[in-house]
CSV table of C-alpha atoms in Angstrom, one decimal:
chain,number,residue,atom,x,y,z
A,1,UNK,CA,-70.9,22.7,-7.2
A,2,UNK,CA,-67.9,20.4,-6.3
A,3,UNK,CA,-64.7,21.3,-7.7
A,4,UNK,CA,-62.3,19.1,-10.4
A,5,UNK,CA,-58.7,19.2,-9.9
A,6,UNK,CA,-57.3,21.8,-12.3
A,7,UNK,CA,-53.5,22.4,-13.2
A,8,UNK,CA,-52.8,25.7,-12.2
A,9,UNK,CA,-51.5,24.8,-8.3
A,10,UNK,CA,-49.6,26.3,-5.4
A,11,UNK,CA,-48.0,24.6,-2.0
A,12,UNK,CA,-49.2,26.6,0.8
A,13,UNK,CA,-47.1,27.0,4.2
A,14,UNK,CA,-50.1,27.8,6.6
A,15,UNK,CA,-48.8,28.4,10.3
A,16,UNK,CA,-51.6,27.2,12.5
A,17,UNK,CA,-52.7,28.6,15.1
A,18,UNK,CA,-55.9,27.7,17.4
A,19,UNK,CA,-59.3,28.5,16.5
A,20,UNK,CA,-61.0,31.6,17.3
A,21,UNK,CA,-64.5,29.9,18.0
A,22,UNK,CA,-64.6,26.3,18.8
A,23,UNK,CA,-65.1,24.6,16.2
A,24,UNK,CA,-64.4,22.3,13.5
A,25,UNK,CA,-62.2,23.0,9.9
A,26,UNK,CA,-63.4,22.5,6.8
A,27,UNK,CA,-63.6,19.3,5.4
A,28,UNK,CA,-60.8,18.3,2.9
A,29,UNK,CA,-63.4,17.3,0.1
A,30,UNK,CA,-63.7,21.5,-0.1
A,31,UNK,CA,-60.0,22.8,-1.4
A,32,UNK,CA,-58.9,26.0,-2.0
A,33,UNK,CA,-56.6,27.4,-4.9
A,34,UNK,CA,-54.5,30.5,-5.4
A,35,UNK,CA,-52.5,32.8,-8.3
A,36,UNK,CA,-50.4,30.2,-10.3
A,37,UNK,CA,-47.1,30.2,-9.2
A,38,UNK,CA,-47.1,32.2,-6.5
A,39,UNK,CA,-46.2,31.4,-3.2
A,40,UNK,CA,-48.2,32.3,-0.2
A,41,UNK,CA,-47.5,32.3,3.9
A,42,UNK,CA,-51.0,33.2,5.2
A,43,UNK,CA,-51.9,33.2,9.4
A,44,UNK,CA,-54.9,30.7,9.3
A,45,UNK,CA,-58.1,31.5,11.6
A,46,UNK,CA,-60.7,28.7,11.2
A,47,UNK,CA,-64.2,29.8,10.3
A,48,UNK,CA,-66.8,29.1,13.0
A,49,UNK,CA,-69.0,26.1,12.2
A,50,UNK,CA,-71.8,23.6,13.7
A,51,UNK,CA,-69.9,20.9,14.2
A,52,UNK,CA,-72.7,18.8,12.7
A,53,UNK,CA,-72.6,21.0,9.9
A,54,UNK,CA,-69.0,20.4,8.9
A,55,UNK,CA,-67.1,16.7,8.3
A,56,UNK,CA,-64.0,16.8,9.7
A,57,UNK,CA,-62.0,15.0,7.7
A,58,UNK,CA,-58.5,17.2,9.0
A,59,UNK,CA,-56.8,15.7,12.2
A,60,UNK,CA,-57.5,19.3,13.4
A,61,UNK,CA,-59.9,19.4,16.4
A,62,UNK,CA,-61.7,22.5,18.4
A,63,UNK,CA,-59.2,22.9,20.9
A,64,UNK,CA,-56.5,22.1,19.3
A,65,UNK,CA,-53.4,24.3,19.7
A,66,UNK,CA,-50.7,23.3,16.6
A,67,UNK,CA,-47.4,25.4,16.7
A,68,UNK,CA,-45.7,23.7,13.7
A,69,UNK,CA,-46.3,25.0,10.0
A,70,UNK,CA,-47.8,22.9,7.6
A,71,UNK,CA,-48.1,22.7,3.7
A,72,UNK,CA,-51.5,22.0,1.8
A,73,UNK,CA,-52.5,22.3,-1.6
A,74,UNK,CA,-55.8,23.9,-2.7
A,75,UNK,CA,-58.1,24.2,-5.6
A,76,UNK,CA,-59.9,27.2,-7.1
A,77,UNK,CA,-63.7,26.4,-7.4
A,78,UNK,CA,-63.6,24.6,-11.4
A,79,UNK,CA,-66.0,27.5,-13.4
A,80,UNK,CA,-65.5,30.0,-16.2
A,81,UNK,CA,-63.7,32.8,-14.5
A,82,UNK,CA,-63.0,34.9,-17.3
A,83,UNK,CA,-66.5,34.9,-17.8
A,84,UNK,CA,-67.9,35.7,-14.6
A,85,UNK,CA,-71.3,38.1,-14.5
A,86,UNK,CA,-73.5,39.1,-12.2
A,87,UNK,CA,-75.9,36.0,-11.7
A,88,UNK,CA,-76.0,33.6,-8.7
A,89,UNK,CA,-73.6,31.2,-8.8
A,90,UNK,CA,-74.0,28.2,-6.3
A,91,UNK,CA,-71.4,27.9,-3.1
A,92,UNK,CA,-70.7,26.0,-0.5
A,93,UNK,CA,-71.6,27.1,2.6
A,94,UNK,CA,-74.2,29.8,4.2
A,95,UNK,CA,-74.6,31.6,7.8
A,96,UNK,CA,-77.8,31.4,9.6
A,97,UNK,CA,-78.5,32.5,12.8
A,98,UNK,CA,-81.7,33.5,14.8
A,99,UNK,CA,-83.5,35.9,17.1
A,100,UNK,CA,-86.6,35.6,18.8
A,101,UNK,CA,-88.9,39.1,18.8
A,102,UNK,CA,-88.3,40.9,21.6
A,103,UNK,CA,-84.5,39.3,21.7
A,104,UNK,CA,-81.1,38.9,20.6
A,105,UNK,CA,-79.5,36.8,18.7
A,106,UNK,CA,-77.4,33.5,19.1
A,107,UNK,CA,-73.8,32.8,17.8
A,108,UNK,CA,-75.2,31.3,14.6
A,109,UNK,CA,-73.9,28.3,12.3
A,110,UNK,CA,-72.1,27.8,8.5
A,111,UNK,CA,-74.7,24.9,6.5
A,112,UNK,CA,-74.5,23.5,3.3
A,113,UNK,CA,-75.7,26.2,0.5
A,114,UNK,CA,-79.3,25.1,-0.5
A,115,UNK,CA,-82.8,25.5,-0.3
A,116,UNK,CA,-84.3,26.9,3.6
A,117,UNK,CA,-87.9,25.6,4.8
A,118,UNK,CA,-90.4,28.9,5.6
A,119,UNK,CA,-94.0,28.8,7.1
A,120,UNK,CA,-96.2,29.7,4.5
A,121,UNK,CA,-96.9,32.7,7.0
A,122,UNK,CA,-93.8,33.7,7.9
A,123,UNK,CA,-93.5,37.5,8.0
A,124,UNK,CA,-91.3,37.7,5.2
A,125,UNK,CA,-93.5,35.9,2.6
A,126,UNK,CA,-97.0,37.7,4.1
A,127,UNK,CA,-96.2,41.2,4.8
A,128,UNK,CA,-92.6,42.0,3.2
A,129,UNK,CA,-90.5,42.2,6.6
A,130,UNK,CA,-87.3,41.9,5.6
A,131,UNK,CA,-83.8,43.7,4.5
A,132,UNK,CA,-80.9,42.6,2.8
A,133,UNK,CA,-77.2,44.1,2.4
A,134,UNK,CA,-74.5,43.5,0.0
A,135,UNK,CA,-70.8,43.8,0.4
A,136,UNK,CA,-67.8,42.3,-1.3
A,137,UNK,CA,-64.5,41.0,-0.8
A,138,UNK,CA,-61.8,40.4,-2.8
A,139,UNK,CA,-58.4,38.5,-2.9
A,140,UNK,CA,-55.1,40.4,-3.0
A,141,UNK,CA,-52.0,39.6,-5.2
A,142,UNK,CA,-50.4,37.7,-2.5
A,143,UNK,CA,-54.2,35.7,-2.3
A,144,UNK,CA,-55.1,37.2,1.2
A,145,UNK,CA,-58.4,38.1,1.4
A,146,UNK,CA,-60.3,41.9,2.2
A,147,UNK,CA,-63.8,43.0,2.9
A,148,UNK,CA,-64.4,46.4,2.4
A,149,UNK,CA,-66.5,48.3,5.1
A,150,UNK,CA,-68.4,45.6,6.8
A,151,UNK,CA,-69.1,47.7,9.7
A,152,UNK,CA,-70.5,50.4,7.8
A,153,UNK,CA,-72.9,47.5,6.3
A,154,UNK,CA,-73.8,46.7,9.9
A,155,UNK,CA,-74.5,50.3,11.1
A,156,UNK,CA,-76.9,50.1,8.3
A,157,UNK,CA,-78.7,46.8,8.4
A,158,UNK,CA,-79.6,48.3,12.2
A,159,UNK,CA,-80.8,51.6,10.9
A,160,UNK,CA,-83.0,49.8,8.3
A,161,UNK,CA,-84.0,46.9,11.2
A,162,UNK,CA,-85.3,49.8,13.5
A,163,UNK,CA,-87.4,51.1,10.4
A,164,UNK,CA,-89.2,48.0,10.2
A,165,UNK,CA,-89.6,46.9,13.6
A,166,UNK,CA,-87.1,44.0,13.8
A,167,UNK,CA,-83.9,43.0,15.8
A,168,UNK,CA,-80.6,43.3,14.5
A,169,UNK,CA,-77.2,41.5,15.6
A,170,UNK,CA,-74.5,43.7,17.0
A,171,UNK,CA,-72.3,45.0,14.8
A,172,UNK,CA,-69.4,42.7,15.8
A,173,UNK,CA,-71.8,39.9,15.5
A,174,UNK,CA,-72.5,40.7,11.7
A,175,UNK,CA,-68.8,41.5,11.0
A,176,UNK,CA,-67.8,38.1,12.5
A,177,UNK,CA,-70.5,36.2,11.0
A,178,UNK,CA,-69.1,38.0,7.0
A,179,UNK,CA,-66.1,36.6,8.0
A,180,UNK,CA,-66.9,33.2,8.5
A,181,UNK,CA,-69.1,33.1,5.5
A,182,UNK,CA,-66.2,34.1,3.3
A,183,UNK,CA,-64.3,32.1,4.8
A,184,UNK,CA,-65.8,28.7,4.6
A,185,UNK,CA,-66.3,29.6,0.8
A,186,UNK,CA,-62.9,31.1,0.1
A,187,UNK,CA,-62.2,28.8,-2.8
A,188,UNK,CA,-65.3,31.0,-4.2
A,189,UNK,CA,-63.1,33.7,-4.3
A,190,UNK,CA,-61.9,35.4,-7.2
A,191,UNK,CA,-58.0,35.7,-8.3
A,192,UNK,CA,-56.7,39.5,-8.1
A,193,UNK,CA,-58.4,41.2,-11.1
A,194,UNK,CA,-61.0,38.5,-12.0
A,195,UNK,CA,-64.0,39.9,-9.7
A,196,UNK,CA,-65.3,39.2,-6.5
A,197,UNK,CA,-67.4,37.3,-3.8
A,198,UNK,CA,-70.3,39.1,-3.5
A,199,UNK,CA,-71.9,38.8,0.1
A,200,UNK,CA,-75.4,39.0,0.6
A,201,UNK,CA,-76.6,39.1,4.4
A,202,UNK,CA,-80.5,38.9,4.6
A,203,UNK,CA,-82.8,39.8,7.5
A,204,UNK,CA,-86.1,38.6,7.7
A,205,UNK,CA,-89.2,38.0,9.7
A,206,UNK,CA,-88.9,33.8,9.6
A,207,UNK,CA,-91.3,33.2,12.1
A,208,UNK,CA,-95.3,32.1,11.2
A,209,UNK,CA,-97.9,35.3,12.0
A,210,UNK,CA,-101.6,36.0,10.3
A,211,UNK,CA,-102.7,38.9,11.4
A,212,UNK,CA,-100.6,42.2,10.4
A,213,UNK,CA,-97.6,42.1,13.2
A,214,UNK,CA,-94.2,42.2,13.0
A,215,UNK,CA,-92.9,38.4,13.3
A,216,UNK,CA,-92.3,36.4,16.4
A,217,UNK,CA,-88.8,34.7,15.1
A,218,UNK,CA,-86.6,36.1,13.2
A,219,UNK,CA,-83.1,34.6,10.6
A,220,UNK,CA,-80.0,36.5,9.6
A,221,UNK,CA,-78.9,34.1,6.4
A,222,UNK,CA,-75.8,35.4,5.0
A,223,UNK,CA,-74.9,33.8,1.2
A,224,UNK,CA,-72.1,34.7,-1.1
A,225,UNK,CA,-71.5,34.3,-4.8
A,226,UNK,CA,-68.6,35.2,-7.3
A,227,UNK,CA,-69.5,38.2,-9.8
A,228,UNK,CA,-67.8,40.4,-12.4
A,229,UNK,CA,-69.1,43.3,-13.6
A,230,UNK,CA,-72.9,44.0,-12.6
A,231,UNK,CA,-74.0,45.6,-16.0
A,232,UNK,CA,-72.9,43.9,-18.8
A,233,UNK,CA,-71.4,46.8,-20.7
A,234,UNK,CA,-68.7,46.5,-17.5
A,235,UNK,CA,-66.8,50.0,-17.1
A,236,UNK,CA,-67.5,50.8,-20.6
A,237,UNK,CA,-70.7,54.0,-20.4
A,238,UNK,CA,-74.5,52.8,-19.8
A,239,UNK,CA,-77.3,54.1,-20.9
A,240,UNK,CA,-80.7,55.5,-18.8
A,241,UNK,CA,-83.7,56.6,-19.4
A,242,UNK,CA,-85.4,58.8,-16.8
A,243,UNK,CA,-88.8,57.7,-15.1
A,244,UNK,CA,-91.5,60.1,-15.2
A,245,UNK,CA,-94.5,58.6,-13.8
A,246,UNK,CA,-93.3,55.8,-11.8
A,247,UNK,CA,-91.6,56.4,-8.7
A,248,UNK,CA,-89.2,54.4,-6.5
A,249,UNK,CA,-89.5,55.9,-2.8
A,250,UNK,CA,-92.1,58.5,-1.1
A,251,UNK,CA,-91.4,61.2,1.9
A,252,UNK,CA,-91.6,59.1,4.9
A,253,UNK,CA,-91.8,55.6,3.6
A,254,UNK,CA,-88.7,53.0,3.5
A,255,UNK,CA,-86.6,54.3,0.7
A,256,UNK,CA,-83.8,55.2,2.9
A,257,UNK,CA,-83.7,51.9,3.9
A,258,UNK,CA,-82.4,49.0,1.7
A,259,UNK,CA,-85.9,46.4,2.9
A,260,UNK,CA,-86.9,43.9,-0.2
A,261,UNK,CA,-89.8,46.0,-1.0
A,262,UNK,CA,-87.8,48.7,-2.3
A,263,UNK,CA,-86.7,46.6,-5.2
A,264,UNK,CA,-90.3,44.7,-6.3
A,265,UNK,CA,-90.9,48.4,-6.8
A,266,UNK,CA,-88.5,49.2,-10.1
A,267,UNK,CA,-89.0,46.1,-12.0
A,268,UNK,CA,-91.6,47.4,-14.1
A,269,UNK,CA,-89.8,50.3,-15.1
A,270,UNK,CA,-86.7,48.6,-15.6
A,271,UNK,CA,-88.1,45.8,-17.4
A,272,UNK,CA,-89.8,48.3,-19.8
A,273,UNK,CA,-86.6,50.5,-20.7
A,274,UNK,CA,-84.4,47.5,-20.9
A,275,UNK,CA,-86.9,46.1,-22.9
A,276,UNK,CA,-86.0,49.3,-25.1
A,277,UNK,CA,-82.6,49.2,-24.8
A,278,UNK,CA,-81.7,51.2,-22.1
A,279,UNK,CA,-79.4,50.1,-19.3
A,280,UNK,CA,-81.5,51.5,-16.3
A,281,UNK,CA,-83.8,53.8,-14.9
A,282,UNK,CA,-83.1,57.0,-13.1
A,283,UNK,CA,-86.4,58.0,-11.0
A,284,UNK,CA,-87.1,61.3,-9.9
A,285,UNK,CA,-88.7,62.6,-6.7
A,286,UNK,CA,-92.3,62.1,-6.6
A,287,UNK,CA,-93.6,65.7,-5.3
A,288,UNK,CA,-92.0,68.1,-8.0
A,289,UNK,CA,-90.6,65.8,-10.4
A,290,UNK,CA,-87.8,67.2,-11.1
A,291,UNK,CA,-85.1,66.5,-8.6
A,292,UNK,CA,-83.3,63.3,-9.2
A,293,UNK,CA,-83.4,60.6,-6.6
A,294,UNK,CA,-81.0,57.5,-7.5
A,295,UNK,CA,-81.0,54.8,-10.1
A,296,UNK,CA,-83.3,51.3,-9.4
A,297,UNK,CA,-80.1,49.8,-7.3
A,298,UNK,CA,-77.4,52.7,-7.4
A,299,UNK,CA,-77.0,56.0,-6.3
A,300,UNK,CA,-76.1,59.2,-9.2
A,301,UNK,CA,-73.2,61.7,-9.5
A,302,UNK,CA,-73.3,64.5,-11.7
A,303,UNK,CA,-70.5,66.5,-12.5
A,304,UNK,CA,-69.9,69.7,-14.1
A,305,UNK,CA,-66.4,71.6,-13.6
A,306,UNK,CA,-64.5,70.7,-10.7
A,307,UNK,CA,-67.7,70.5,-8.5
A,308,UNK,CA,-69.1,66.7,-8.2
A,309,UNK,CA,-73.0,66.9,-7.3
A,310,UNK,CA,-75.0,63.6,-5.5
A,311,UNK,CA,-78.8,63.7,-4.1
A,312,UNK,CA,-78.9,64.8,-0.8
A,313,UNK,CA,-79.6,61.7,1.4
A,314,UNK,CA,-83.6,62.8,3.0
A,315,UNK,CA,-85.3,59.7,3.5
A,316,UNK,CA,-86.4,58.7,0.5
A,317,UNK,CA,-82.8,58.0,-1.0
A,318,UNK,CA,-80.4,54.9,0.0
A,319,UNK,CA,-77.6,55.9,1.9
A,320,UNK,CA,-75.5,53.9,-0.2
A,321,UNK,CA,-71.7,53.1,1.3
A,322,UNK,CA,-69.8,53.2,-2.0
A,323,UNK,CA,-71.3,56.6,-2.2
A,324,UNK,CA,-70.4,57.8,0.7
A,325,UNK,CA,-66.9,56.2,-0.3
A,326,UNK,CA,-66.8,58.1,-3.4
A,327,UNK,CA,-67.6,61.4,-1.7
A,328,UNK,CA,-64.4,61.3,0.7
A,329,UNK,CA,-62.5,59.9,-2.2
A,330,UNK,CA,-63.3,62.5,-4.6
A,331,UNK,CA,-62.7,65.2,-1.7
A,332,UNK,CA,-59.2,63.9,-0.9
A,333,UNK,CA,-58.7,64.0,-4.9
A,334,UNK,CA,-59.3,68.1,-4.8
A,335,UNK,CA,-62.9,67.8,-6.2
A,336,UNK,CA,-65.6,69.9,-4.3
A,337,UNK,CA,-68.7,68.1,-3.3
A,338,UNK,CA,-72.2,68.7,-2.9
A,339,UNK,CA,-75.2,67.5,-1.2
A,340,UNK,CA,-78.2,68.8,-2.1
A,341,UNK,CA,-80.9,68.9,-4.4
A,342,UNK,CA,-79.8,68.3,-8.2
A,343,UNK,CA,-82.5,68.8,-10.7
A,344,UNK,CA,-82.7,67.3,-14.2
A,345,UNK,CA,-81.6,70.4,-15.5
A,346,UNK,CA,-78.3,69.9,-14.4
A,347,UNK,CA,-78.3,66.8,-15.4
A,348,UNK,CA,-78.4,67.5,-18.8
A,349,UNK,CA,-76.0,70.4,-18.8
A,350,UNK,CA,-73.1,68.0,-16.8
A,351,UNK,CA,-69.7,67.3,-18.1
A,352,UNK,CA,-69.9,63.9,-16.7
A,353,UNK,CA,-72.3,61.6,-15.4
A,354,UNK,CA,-71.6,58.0,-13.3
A,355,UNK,CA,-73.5,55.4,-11.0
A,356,UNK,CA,-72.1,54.2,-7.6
A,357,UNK,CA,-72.7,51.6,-5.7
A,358,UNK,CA,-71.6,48.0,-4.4
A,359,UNK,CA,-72.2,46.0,-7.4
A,360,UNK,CA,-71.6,48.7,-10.0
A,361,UNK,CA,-68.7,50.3,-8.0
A,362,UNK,CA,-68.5,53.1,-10.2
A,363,UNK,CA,-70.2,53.1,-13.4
A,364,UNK,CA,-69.9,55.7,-16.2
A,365,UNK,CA,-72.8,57.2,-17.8
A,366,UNK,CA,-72.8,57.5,-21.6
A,367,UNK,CA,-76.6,59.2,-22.2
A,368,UNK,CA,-79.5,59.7,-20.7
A,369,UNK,CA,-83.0,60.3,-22.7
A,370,UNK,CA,-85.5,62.6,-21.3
A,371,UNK,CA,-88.7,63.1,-22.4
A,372,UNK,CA,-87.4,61.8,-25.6
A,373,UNK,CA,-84.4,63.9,-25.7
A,374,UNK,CA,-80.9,62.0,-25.8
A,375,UNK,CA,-78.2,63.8,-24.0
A,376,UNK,CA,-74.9,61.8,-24.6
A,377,UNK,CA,-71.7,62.5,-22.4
A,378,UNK,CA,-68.5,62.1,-24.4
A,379,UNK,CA,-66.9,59.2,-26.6
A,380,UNK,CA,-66.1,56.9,-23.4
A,381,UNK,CA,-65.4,56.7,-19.5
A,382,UNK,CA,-65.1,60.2,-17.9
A,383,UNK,CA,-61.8,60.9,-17.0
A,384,UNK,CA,-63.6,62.0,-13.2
A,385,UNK,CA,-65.3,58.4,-13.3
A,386,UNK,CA,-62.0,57.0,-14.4
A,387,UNK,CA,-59.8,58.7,-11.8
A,388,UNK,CA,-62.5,58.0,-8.7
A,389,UNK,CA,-62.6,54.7,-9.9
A,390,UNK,CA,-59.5,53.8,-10.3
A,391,UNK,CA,-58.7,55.1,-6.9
A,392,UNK,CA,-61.0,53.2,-4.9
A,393,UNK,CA,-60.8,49.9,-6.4
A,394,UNK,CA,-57.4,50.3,-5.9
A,395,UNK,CA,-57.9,50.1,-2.5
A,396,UNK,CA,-61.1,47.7,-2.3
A,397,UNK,CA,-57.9,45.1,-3.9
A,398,UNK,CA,-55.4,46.2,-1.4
A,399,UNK,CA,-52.9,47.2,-4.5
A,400,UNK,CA,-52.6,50.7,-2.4
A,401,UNK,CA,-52.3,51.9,1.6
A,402,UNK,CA,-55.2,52.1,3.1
A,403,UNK,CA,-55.4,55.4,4.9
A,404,UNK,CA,-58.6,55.7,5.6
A,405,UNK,CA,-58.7,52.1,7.4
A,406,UNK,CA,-61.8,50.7,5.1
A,407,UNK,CA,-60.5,47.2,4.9
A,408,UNK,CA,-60.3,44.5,6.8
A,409,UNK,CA,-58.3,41.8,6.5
A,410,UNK,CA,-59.4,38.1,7.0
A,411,UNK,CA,-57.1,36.0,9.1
């Protein structure tokens, strides 16, 4: 989607400085926008391209080495902002890059957002070979630009690779490659308080095989989109139902991980309790049924007290990184926590009950049903779920110090 000239402009004063991959800039038919009236003196690095990917239209070059500032006015991407969801909203550009089995891979390219060519046999499409991440950034007051975590999405993505016998890029390489992503499609990117540019890196087995194997080529494609709140009652509580007979993961099969199987595997319980009005599912484990596991694309917190209580994470439970956010957030806010087995019991007897994960970030419970049985939690947002939320988003936004060096800025 091309953007229309809207009113709300700024004048930029953008000290150049040379690119740190040859390369390319952006052509001038993509502008960028900022906060209305506010002025901005941002340290430009150009986002790596293939240079037959991206027009050139600026006089900048590869190797070009410009000392002087210069002043440019850009455009926010012309949609709804106040109105953004959680749906897939086309870009500009995407990240691919490759890997032969057995190899590593190449510096990859940005291309025009749109529709990639498989072989009907490629791994992915046959025998389910394939992972995905998600991360955000988002765009500070002063309209510079954060990720949060991306190495921790990196260690990860490996972990998960390993699991089902593919190759993954370094950790620098993925970091480098986010960058460049959100980059090239920074006009995509929220104002401060609007939402965020959801980044989804995918990992699959691309190339052509019949008989069960793991694939002989494989493609990192990294797309982004701008989002607001993932479930449409926002912060305000949601309501789940718990799963009794259908499960999510099993001991020793690829819940940990986050591969694309994982997810074909909840839509028929989710379909059926939002179908009854329920938010979401929370599954329990599968051997005693009673011990709850995590929620079809988030992990659970109960609370009860001063003592905050999350699903041990044994294999069959997604390490999730906003959990593991929460849990040193919440300890450096005085609150105990545990790791461990929680059982539905507890559940039901908690003070407070919340979601966590990238899309949700933190999101408040209001009731869960049981067997029929409706337990509700309050009149509103926990004041735990409140405070931890507040906290971290906070810093995911950069509108507080970063102690504990989760954000990176884009330059």
């Amino acid at each position: 989607m091309e953007s229309s000239a809207v009113s709300a402009r700024i004048r930029l004063s953008l000290p150049i400085c040379p690119s740190r991959h040859s390369s390319s800039f952006l052509s001038s038919q993509s502008p960028f926008l900022f906060a209305p009236s506010l002025s901005l003196k941002i340290q430009k690095h150009f986002p790596l391209t293939s240079h037959n990917v991206l027009e050139a239209a600026s006089p900048i070059r590869p190797s070009a080495t410009v000392s002087e500032s210069y002043s440019e006015t850009f455009e926010l991407a012309d949609i709804e902002w106040d109105n953004l969801g959680f749906g897939l909203q086309p870009t500009d550009y995407m990240y691919i890059m490759k890997c032969a089995r057995g190899g590593t891979f190449s510096k990859g390219e940005l291309q025009r957002f749109g529709n990639i060519e498989l072989n009907p046999s490629a791994g992915v499409l046959n025998y389910g070979q394939g992972l995905f991440e998600g991360l955000k950034a988002y765009r500070k007051q002063d309209g510079r630009i954060l990720l949060f975590r991306p190495e921790e999405n990196a260690l990860r993505l490996q972990v998960g690779a390993e699991r089902m016998c593919m190759p993954s890029p370094t950790v620098e390489q993925f970091v480098e490659a986010v960058k460049d992503t959100v980059l090239a499609n920074q006009r995509w990117v929220p104002l401060a308080g609007k939402g965020s540019l959801y980044i989804r890196p995918l990992l699959m087995g691309s190339g052509p095989v019949l008989g069960l194997a793991p694939s002989p080529e494989y493609t990192i494609l990294i797309y982004v989109s701008p989002v607001g709140n993932y479930f449409k009652e926002g912060l305000a509580p949601i309501n789940l139902i718990v799963e009794n007979e259908l499960h999510r993961a099993t001991p020793g099969g690829t819940g940990g991980v986050k591969t694309i199987g994982n997810y074909a595997a909840v839509l028929k319980a989710q379909s059926a309790a939002k179908a009854k009005g329920y938010s979401d599912v929370l599954y329990l484990d599968c051997v005693h049924k009673r011990y709850l596991e995590e929620v079809s694309s988030c992990n659970i917190f109960v609370v009860k007290g001063n003592v905050i209580s999350t699903p041990a994470i044994k294999g069959t439970i997604l390490p999730g990184i906003t959990r593991k956010s929460i849990i040193d957030v919440a300890r450096s806010q005085g609150f105990q926590v545990e790791e461990r087995l929680v059982s539905v019991d507890e559940l039901l007897d908690a003070d407070e009950v919340f979601c966590t994960g990238t899309a949700v970030v933190v999101s408040p419970v209001g009731s869960i049903t049981y067997h029929g049985k409706r337990v509700s939690y309050g009149n509103g947002i926990g004041v735990v779920s409140q405070q931890l939320y507040t906290v971290l988003t906070r810093l995911q936004m950069g509108l507080s110090q970063d102690e504990m060096n989760w954000t990176v800025e884009l330059r």
